[in-house]
Coordinates of C-alpha atoms in Angstrom, one line a residue:
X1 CA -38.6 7.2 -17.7
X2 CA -37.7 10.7 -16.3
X3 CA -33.9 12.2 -17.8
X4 CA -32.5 12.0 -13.5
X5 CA -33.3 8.0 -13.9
X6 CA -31.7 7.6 -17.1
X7 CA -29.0 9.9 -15.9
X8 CA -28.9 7.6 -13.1
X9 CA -28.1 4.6 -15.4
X10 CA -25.3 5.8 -17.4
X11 CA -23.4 7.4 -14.0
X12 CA -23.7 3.7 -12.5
X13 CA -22.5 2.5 -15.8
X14 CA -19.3 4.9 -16.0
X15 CA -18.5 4.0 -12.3
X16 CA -19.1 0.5 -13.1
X17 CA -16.9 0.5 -16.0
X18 CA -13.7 2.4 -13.6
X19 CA -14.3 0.0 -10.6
X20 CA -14.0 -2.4 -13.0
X21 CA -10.8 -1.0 -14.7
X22 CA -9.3 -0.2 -11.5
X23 CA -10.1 -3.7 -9.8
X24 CA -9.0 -5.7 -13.2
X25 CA -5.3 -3.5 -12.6
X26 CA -5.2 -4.9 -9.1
X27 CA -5.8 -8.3 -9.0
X28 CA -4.3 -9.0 -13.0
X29 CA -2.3 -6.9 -14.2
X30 CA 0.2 -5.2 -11.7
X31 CA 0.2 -9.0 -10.3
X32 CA 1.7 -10.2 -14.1
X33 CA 3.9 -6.8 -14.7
X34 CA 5.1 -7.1 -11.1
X35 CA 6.9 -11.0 -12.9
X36 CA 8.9 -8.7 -14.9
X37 CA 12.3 -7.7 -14.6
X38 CA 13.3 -4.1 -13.7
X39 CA 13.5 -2.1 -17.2
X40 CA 10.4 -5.1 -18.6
X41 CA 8.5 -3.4 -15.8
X42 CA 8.9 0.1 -16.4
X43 CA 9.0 -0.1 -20.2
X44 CA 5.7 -2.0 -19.9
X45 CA 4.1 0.5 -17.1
X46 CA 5.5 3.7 -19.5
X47 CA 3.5 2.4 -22.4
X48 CA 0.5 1.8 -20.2
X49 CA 0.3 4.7 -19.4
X50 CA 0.8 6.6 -22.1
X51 CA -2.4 4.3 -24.1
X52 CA -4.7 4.9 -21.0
X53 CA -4.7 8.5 -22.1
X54 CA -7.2 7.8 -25.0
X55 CA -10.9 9.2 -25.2
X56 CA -12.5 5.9 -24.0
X57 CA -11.0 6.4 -20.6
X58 CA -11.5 10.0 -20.6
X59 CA -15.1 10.0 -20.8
X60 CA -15.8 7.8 -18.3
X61 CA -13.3 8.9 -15.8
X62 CA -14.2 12.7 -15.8
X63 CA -17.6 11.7 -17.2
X64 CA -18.2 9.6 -13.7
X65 CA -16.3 12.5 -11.7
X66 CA -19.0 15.3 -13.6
X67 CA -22.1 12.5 -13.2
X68 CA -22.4 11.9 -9.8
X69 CA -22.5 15.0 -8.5
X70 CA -25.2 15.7 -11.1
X71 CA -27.2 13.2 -10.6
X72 CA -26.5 13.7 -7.0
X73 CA -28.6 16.8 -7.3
X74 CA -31.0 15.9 -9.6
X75 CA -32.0 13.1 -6.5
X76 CA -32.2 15.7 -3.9
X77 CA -35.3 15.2 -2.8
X78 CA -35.1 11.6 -3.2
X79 CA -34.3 9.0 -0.4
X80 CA -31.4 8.1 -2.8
X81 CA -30.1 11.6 -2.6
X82 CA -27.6 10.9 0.6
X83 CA -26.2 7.5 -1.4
X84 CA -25.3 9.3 -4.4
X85 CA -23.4 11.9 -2.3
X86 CA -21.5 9.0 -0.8
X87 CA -20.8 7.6 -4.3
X88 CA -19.6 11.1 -4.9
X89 CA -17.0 11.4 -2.5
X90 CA -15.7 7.8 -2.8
X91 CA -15.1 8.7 -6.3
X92 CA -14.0 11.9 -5.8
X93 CA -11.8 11.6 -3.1
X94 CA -11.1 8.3 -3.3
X95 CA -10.7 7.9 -7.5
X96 CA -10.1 11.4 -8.9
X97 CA -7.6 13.2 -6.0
X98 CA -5.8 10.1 -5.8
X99 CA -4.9 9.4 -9.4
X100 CA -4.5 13.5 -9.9
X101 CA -2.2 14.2 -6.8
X102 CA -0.5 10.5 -6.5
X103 CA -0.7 8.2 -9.5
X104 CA -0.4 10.5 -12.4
X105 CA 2.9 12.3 -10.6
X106 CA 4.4 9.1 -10.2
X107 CA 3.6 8.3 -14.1
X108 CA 5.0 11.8 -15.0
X109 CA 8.2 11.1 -13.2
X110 CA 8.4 7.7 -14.7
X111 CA 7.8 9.1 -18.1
X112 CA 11.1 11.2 -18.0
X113 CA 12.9 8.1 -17.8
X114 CA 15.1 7.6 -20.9
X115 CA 15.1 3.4 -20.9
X116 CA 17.5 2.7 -23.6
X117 CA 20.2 4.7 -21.6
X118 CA 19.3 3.8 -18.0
X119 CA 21.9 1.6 -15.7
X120 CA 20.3 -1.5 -14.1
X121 CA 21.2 0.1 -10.8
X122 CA 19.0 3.1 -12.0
X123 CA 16.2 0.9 -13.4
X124 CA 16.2 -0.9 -10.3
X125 CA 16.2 2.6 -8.2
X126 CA 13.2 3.8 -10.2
X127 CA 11.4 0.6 -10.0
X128 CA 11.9 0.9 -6.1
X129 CA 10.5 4.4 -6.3
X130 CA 7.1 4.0 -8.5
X131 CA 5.8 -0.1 -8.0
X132 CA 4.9 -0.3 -4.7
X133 CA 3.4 3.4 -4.1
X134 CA 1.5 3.4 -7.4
X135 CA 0.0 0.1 -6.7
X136 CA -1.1 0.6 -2.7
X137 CA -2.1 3.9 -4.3
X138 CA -4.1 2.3 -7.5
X139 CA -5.8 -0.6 -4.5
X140 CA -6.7 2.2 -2.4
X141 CA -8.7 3.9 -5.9
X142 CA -9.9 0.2 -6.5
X143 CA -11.6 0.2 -3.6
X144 CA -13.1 3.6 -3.8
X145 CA -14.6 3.1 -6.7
X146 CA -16.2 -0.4 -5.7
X147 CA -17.2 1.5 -2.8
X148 CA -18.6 4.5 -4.9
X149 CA -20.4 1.4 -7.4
X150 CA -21.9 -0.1 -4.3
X151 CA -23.6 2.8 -3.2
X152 CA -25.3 3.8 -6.9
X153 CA -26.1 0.7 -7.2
X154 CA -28.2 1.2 -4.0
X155 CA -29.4 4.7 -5.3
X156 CA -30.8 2.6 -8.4
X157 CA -32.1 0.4 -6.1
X158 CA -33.9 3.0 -4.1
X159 CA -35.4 4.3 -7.3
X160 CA -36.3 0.4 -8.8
X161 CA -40.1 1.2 -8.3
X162 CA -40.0 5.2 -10.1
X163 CA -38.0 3.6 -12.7
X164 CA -40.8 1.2 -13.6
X165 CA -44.0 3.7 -13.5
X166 CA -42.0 6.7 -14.9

């Protein structure tokens, strides 16, 4: 098997595993954190998303994000070049740009917020703030990285038959 197939592999499995991270958020877990009341919330999404920050998650989100566009070239003259370049905007316009310039902002801002000495009124201002924009913005990465899977899965695919006799 030639290195561009196996590279091939691990970028579908590193967009795999996001679209699946990012789709598992939207239909569980903002769902059950959106039962909570205003500071439960917030308290919950702060220590989210300070534990998302762990190598785990770094490797495959800027490991994805470096991938495709490798493996993009690698494929250029391949009829799956043009999918992997779709792929590769999907994720990163869709993935990476959204969570740098939207959702991590919105996390940052959160993050200042001292908890233990917050009013209810204030919880319940910064609750208005962040929850619905971070999760319209975290469905709209969801989908971009389904839609980013869906197309390297077709790459693969395209290559099924080189995969086998390389």
């Amino acid at each position: 098997m030639r290195a561009s197939n196996i590279l091939l592999i691990i970028t579908a499995t590193t967009t795999a595993l996001m679209a699946g991270l990012f789709f598992s958020y939207s239909i569980s877990v903002s769902l059950g954190l959106g039962k909570l009341n205003d500071k439960e919330f917030l308290n919950a999404m702060q220590n989210i998303n300070r534990e998302i920050q762990n190598i785990p998650f770094f490797v495959c989100f800027f490991g994805t994000l470096i991938m495709l566009p490798i493996t993009s070239f690698l494929h250029y003259k391949k009829k799956s070049f043009l999918l992997l370049i779709i792929a590769t905007l999907f994720y990163s316009i869709g993935v990476f740009a959204i969570t740098v310039f939207v959702n991590v902002p919105l996390n940052n801002k959160l993050d200042l917020l001292d908890l233990a000495s917050s009013s209810n009124a204030s919880a319940r201002q910064m609750r208005n703030i962040f929850e619905d924009r971070w999760n319209f913005w975290n469905n709209i990465r969801s989908l971009s990285s389904l839609c980013s899977v869906f197309f390297v899965i077709l790459a693969c695919v395209y290559n099924g038959d080189k995969l086998k006799s390389n």
